[in-house]
Coordinates of N, CA and C in Angstrom, one line a residue:
M1 N 0.8 -1.2 0.0 CA 0.0 0.0 0.0 C 0.9 1.2 0.0
S2 N 0.6 2.2 -0.9 CA 1.4 3.3 -1.0 C 0.9 4.5 -0.2
N3 N 1.8 5.2 0.4 CA 1.4 6.4 1.1 C 2.0 7.6 0.4
S4 N 1.8 7.6 -0.9 CA 2.5 8.6 -1.8 C 2.1 10.1 -1.3
G5 N 0.8 10.2 -1.0 CA 0.4 11.6 -0.5 C 1.1 12.0 0.8
N6 N 1.2 11.0 1.7 CA 1.9 11.3 3.0 C 3.4 11.5 2.7
D7 N 3.9 10.7 1.8 CA 5.4 10.8 1.5 C 5.6 12.2 0.9
R8 N 4.8 12.7 0.0 CA 5.0 14.1 -0.5 C 4.9 15.1 0.6
M9 N 4.0 14.9 1.5 CA 3.9 15.9 2.6 C 5.1 16.0 3.5
L10 N 5.8 14.8 3.6 CA 7.1 14.8 4.4 C 8.2 15.6 3.8
I11 N 8.2 15.8 2.4 CA 9.2 16.5 1.8 C 8.9 17.9 1.3
M12 N 7.6 18.2 1.3 CA 7.2 19.5 0.8 C 7.8 20.6 1.8
N13 N 8.1 21.7 1.2 CA 8.6 22.8 2.0 C 9.9 22.5 2.8
R14 N 10.6 21.6 2.4 CA 11.9 21.2 3.0 C 13.0 21.6 2.1
E15 N 14.1 22.1 2.6 CA 15.3 22.3 1.8 C 16.2 21.1 1.9
F16 N 16.5 20.5 0.8 CA 17.4 19.3 0.9 C 18.8 19.7 0.3
V17 N 19.8 19.3 0.9 CA 21.2 19.6 0.5 C 22.0 18.3 0.4
L18 N 22.5 18.0 -0.8 CA 23.3 16.9 -1.0 C 24.8 17.3 -0.7
A19 N 25.4 16.6 0.2 CA 26.7 16.9 0.6 C 27.7 16.2 -0.3
S20 N 27.6 16.4 -1.6 CA 28.4 15.7 -2.6 C 28.2 16.4 -3.9
Q21 N 29.2 16.1 -4.8 CA 29.1 16.5 -6.2 C 29.0 15.3 -7.1
S22 N 28.8 14.1 -6.5 CA 28.8 12.9 -7.2 C 27.7 12.9 -8.3
P23 N 28.0 12.7 -9.5 CA 27.0 12.6 -10.6 C 26.0 11.5 -10.3
R24 N 26.5 10.4 -9.8 CA 25.6 9.2 -9.5 C 24.6 9.5 -8.4
R25 N 25.1 10.2 -7.3 CA 24.1 10.6 -6.2 C 23.1 11.6 -6.7
K26 N 23.6 12.6 -7.5 CA 22.6 13.6 -8.0 C 21.6 12.9 -8.9
Y27 N 22.0 12.0 -9.7 CA 21.1 11.2 -10.6 C 20.0 10.5 -9.8
L28 N 20.5 9.8 -8.8 CA 19.5 9.0 -7.9 C 18.5 9.9 -7.3
L29 N 18.9 11.0 -6.8 CA 17.9 11.9 -6.1 C 17.0 12.5 -7.1
R30 N 17.5 12.8 -8.3 CA 16.6 13.3 -9.4 C 15.6 12.3 -9.8
Q31 N 16.0 11.0 -9.8 CA 15.1 9.9 -10.2 C 13.9 9.8 -9.3
I32 N 14.1 10.2 -8.0 CA 12.9 10.1 -7.1 C 12.2 11.4 -7.0
G33 N 12.6 12.4 -7.8 CA 11.9 13.6 -7.9 C 12.2 14.6 -6.8
L34 N 13.3 14.5 -6.2 CA 13.7 15.3 -5.0 C 14.4 16.6 -5.6
S35 N 13.9 17.7 -5.1 CA 14.6 19.0 -5.4 C 15.7 19.2 -4.3
F36 N 16.9 19.6 -4.8 CA 18.0 19.7 -3.8 C 19.1 20.6 -4.4
T37 N 19.9 21.1 -3.5 CA 21.1 21.8 -3.9 C 22.3 21.0 -3.5
T38 N 23.5 21.3 -4.0 CA 24.7 20.6 -3.6 C 25.6 21.5 -2.8
D39 N 26.3 20.9 -1.8 CA 27.3 21.6 -1.0 C 28.3 20.5 -0.6
P40 N 29.3 20.2 -1.4 CA 30.2 19.1 -1.1 C 30.9 19.3 0.2
A41 N 31.0 18.2 0.9 CA 31.8 18.1 2.2 C 33.2 17.8 1.9
H42 N 34.1 18.3 2.8 CA 35.5 18.0 2.8 C 35.9 17.5 4.2
I43 N 36.1 16.2 4.3 CA 36.4 15.6 5.6 C 37.7 14.7 5.4
D44 N 38.2 14.3 6.6 CA 39.3 13.3 6.6 C 38.6 12.0 6.5
E45 N 39.0 11.2 5.5 CA 38.4 9.9 5.2 C 39.3 8.8 5.7
S46 N 40.2 9.0 6.6 CA 41.1 8.0 7.1 C 40.3 6.9 7.9
V47 N 40.6 5.7 7.8 CA 40.0 4.6 8.5 C 40.7 4.6 9.9
R48 N 39.8 4.5 11.0 CA 40.3 4.4 12.3 C 40.7 3.0 12.6
P49 N 41.8 2.8 13.5 CA 42.2 1.4 13.8 C 41.0 0.6 14.4
G50 N 40.8 -0.6 13.9 CA 39.8 -1.5 14.4 C 38.4 -1.2 13.9
E51 N 38.2 -0.2 13.1 CA 36.9 0.3 12.7 C 36.3 -0.7 11.7
A52 N 35.1 -1.2 12.0 CA 34.4 -2.2 11.1 C 34.0 -1.4 9.8
P53 N 34.0 -2.1 8.6 CA 33.7 -1.4 7.4 C 32.3 -0.7 7.4
G54 N 31.3 -1.3 7.9 CA 30.0 -0.7 7.9 C 30.0 0.6 8.8
D55 N 30.6 0.4 10.0 CA 30.7 1.6 10.9 C 31.5 2.7 10.2
Y56 N 32.6 2.4 9.4 CA 33.4 3.3 8.7 C 32.5 4.1 7.7
A57 N 31.8 3.4 6.9 CA 31.0 4.0 5.9 C 29.9 4.9 6.5
V58 N 29.3 4.5 7.6 CA 28.3 5.4 8.3 C 29.0 6.6 8.9
R59 N 30.2 6.4 9.5 CA 30.9 7.5 10.1 C 31.2 8.6 9.0
L60 N 31.7 8.1 7.9 CA 32.0 9.1 6.8 C 30.8 9.9 6.4
A61 N 29.7 9.2 6.2 CA 28.4 9.8 5.8 C 28.0 10.8 6.9
L62 N 28.0 10.5 8.2 CA 27.7 11.4 9.2 C 28.6 12.6 9.3
D63 N 30.0 12.3 9.2 CA 30.9 13.4 9.2 C 30.7 14.4 8.1
K64 N 30.4 13.9 6.9 CA 30.1 14.7 5.7 C 28.8 15.6 6.0
A65 N 27.8 14.9 6.6 CA 26.5 15.7 6.9 C 26.8 16.7 7.9
R66 N 27.5 16.4 9.0 CA 27.8 17.4 10.0 C 28.7 18.5 9.5
E67 N 29.6 18.2 8.7 CA 30.5 19.3 8.1 C 29.7 20.3 7.3
V68 N 28.8 19.8 6.5 CA 27.9 20.7 5.7 C 26.9 21.4 6.6
A69 N 26.3 20.7 7.6 CA 25.4 21.3 8.5 C 26.0 22.5 9.3
G70 N 27.3 22.4 9.5 CA 28.0 23.4 10.2 C 28.0 24.8 9.5
R71 N 27.8 24.7 8.2 CA 27.7 25.9 7.4 C 26.3 26.4 7.1
R72 N 25.3 25.7 7.7 CA 23.9 26.0 7.4 C 23.1 26.1 8.7
K73 N 22.0 26.9 8.7 CA 21.1 26.9 9.8 C 19.9 26.0 9.7
T74 N 19.6 25.8 8.4 CA 18.4 25.0 8.1 C 18.7 24.0 7.0
G75 N 17.7 23.1 6.8 CA 17.8 22.1 5.7 C 18.1 20.7 6.2
V76 N 17.8 19.8 5.3 CA 18.1 18.4 5.6 C 19.3 18.0 4.7
I77 N 20.3 17.6 5.4 CA 21.6 17.3 4.7 C 21.5 15.8 4.4
I78 N 21.8 15.5 3.1 CA 21.9 14.1 2.7 C 23.3 13.8 2.4
A79 N 23.9 12.8 3.0 CA 25.3 12.5 2.8 C 25.4 10.9 2.7
A80 N 26.4 10.5 1.9 CA 26.6 9.1 1.7 C 28.1 8.8 1.4
D81 N 28.5 7.6 1.7 CA 29.8 7.2 1.3 C 29.8 5.8 1.0
T82 N 30.5 5.4 -0.1 CA 30.6 4.0 -0.5 C 32.0 3.5 -0.5
I83 N 32.2 2.3 0.1 CA 33.5 1.7 0.1 C 33.4 0.3 -0.5
V84 N 34.5 -0.2 -0.8 CA 34.6 -1.6 -1.3 C 35.5 -2.4 -0.3
V85 N 35.1 -3.6 0.0 CA 35.9 -4.4 0.9 C 36.2 -5.7 0.3
V86 N 37.4 -6.1 0.2 CA 37.9 -7.4 -0.3 C 38.9 -7.9 0.7
D87 N 38.7 -9.2 1.1 CA 39.6 -9.8 2.1 C 39.9 -8.9 3.3
D88 N 38.8 -8.3 3.8 CA 38.9 -7.4 5.0 C 39.8 -6.2 4.8
T89 N 40.1 -5.9 3.5 CA 40.8 -4.7 3.1 C 39.8 -3.7 2.6
I90 N 39.7 -2.5 3.1 CA 38.8 -1.4 2.7 C 39.5 -0.7 1.5
L91 N 38.8 -0.6 0.4 CA 39.3 0.1 -0.8 C 38.5 1.4 -0.9
G92 N 39.2 2.5 -0.9 CA 38.5 3.8 -1.2 C 38.7 4.1 -2.7
K93 N 38.7 5.4 -3.0 CA 39.0 5.8 -4.3 C 40.5 5.7 -4.6
P94 N 40.8 5.3 -5.8 CA 42.2 5.1 -6.2 C 43.0 6.5 -6.2
A95 N 44.2 6.4 -5.7 CA 45.1 7.6 -5.7 C 45.5 8.1 -7.1
D96 N 45.7 7.1 -7.9 CA 46.2 7.4 -9.3 C 45.9 6.1 -10.2
A97 N 46.3 6.2 -11.4 CA 46.0 5.1 -12.4 C 46.6 3.8 -11.9
D98 N 47.8 3.8 -11.4 CA 48.5 2.6 -11.0 C 47.7 2.0 -9.8
D99 N 47.2 2.8 -8.9 CA 46.4 2.3 -7.8 C 45.1 1.7 -8.3
A100 N 44.5 2.4 -9.3 CA 43.2 1.8 -9.8 C 43.5 0.5 -10.5
G101 N 44.5 0.3 -11.2 CA 44.9 -1.0 -11.8 C 45.1 -2.1 -10.7
R102 N 45.8 -1.7 -9.6 CA 46.0 -2.6 -8.5 C 44.7 -3.1 -7.9
M103 N 43.8 -2.1 -7.7 CA 42.5 -2.4 -7.1 C 41.7 -3.4 -8.0
L104 N 41.7 -3.1 -9.2 CA 40.9 -3.9 -10.2 C 41.5 -5.3 -10.2
G105 N 42.8 -5.4 -10.2 CA 43.5 -6.7 -10.1 C 43.1 -7.5 -8.9
M106 N 42.9 -6.8 -7.7 CA 42.5 -7.5 -6.5 C 41.1 -8.0 -6.6
L107 N 40.2 -7.3 -7.3 CA 38.8 -7.6 -7.5 C 38.6 -8.7 -8.5
S108 N 39.4 -8.8 -9.5 CA 39.3 -9.6 -10.7 C 39.0 -11.1 -10.2
G109 N 37.9 -11.6 -10.7 CA 37.6 -13.1 -10.5 C 37.2 -13.4 -9.1
R110 N 36.8 -12.4 -8.3 CA 36.5 -12.6 -6.9 C 35.2 -11.9 -6.4
M111 N 34.8 -12.3 -5.2 CA 33.7 -11.7 -4.6 C 34.2 -10.6 -3.7
H112 N 33.5 -9.4 -3.7 CA 33.8 -8.4 -2.7 C 32.5 -7.8 -2.3
R113 N 32.6 -6.9 -1.2 CA 31.4 -6.3 -0.7 C 31.5 -4.8 -1.0
V114 N 30.3 -4.2 -1.4 CA 30.2 -2.8 -1.6 C 29.3 -2.3 -0.5
I115 N 29.8 -1.4 0.3 CA 29.1 -0.9 1.5 C 28.8 0.6 1.3
T116 N 27.6 0.9 1.4 CA 27.2 2.4 1.3 C 26.6 2.8 2.7
G117 N 27.2 3.8 3.3 CA 26.6 4.4 4.4 C 25.9 5.7 4.0
V118 N 24.7 5.9 4.6 CA 23.9 7.1 4.3 C 23.5 7.8 5.6
A119 N 23.5 9.1 5.5 CA 23.0 9.9 6.7 C 22.1 11.0 6.3
L120 N 21.1 11.2 7.0 CA 20.2 12.4 6.9 C 20.3 13.2 8.2
L121 N 20.6 14.5 8.1 CA 20.8 15.3 9.3 C 20.0 16.6 9.1
D122 N 19.2 16.9 10.1 CA 18.4 18.1 10.1 C 19.4 19.2 10.7
A123 N 19.8 20.2 9.8 CA 20.7 21.2 10.2 C 20.2 22.1 11.3
G124 N 18.9 22.2 11.4 CA 18.3 23.1 12.4 C 18.3 22.4 13.8
T125 N 18.1 21.1 13.9 CA 18.0 20.5 15.2 C 19.2 19.6 15.5
G126 N 20.0 19.3 14.5 CA 21.2 18.4 14.7 C 20.8 17.0 14.8
K127 N 19.5 16.6 14.7 CA 19.1 15.2 14.7 C 19.5 14.5 13.4
A128 N 20.0 13.3 13.6 CA 20.4 12.6 12.4 C 20.0 11.1 12.5
V129 N 19.8 10.5 11.3 CA 19.6 9.1 11.2 C 20.6 8.6 10.2
S130 N 21.0 7.4 10.4 CA 22.0 6.8 9.5 C 21.9 5.3 9.4
R131 N 22.3 4.8 8.3 CA 22.2 3.3 8.0 C 23.3 3.0 7.0
F132 N 23.6 1.7 6.9 CA 24.4 1.2 5.8 C 23.8 0.0 5.2
A133 N 24.1 -0.2 3.9 CA 23.7 -1.4 3.1 C 24.9 -2.1 2.5
V134 N 24.8 -3.4 2.5 CA 25.9 -4.2 1.9 C 25.4 -5.0 0.7
T135 N 26.2 -4.9 -0.3 CA 25.9 -5.7 -1.5 C 27.1 -6.5 -1.9
N136 N 26.9 -7.8 -2.0 CA 27.9 -8.7 -2.5 C 28.0 -8.7 -4.0
V137 N 29.2 -8.5 -4.5 CA 29.4 -8.4 -5.9 C 30.4 -9.5 -6.4
W138 N 30.1 -10.2 -7.4 CA 31.0 -11.2 -8.0 C 31.6 -10.5 -9.3
F139 N 32.9 -10.4 -9.3 CA 33.6 -9.9 -10.5 C 34.1 -11.0 -11.4
R140 N 33.9 -10.9 -12.6 CA 34.5 -11.9 -13.5 C 36.0 -11.6 -13.6
E141 N 36.7 -12.6 -14.1 CA 38.1 -12.5 -14.3 C 38.4 -11.4 -15.4
L142 N 39.3 -10.5 -15.1 CA 39.6 -9.4 -16.1 C 41.1 -9.7 -16.5
S143 N 41.3 -9.5 -17.8 CA 42.6 -9.6 -18.3 C 43.4 -8.3 -18.0
L144 N 44.7 -8.3 -18.1 CA 45.5 -7.1 -17.8 C 45.2 -6.1 -18.9
G145 N 44.9 -6.5 -20.1 CA 44.5 -5.5 -21.1 C 43.2 -4.9 -20.8
E146 N 42.2 -5.6 -20.3 CA 40.9 -5.1 -20.0 C 41.1 -4.0 -18.9
I147 N 41.9 -4.4 -17.9 CA 42.1 -3.5 -16.7 C 42.8 -2.2 -17.2
A148 N 43.8 -2.3 -18.1 CA 44.5 -1.2 -18.6 C 43.6 -0.3 -19.4
A149 N 42.8 -0.9 -20.3 CA 41.8 -0.1 -21.1 C 40.8 0.6 -20.3
Y150 N 40.3 0.0 -19.2 CA 39.3 0.6 -18.4 C 40.0 1.8 -17.6
V151 N 41.1 1.5 -17.0 CA 41.8 2.6 -16.3 C 42.1 3.8 -17.2
A152 N 42.5 3.5 -18.5 CA 42.8 4.6 -19.4 C 41.6 5.5 -19.7
T153 N 40.4 5.0 -19.5 CA 39.2 5.9 -19.7 C 39.1 6.9 -18.6
G154 N 39.8 6.7 -17.5 CA 39.7 7.7 -16.4 C 38.4 7.4 -15.5
E155 N 37.6 6.6 -15.9 CA 36.3 6.3 -15.2 C 36.5 5.8 -13.8
P156 N 37.5 4.9 -13.5 CA 37.6 4.4 -12.2 C 38.1 5.4 -11.1
M157 N 38.6 6.5 -11.6 CA 39.3 7.4 -10.6 C 38.4 8.0 -9.5
D158 N 37.1 8.1 -9.7 CA 36.3 8.7 -8.7 C 35.4 7.7 -8.0
K159 N 35.7 6.4 -8.1 CA 34.9 5.4 -7.5 C 35.7 4.5 -6.5
A160 N 35.0 4.2 -5.4 CA 35.6 3.3 -4.4 C 35.9 2.0 -5.1
G161 N 37.1 1.5 -4.9 CA 37.5 0.2 -5.5 C 37.7 0.3 -7.0
A162 N 37.9 1.5 -7.5 CA 38.1 1.7 -8.9 C 36.9 1.4 -9.7

């Protein structure tokens, strides 16, 4: 049963701010018909010792939301962060083309987890909700040529795990 009328009431007259410049995140929000502005966050994305991957993804999302909320008095801040985990190793965005190739080699022919942490924070009250989702991904075996060709496109440079 849909509550589409109630759902619309929840978002009417609210200012939404995406704490990102990610084209993929913008696309997803537009797909659900949400009006929003963007205000990218700039945070330290270092992993803390002993931090579980899901907790790390949520912490990054919350840190991004809080950083943007610190510049605003109102609005609902939407923040997210996606990481890739293979063999208990967290892969962020590649530092350069060589790093992207190394990451793709690690993923080739194997299963890995993609974890996305999401946070919504009301800048006026400071109240936040956050969650993470895990997706298991099976990668087919990639040849060195396929990896090199993909890296050469530049596409993997802004994605966790290349």
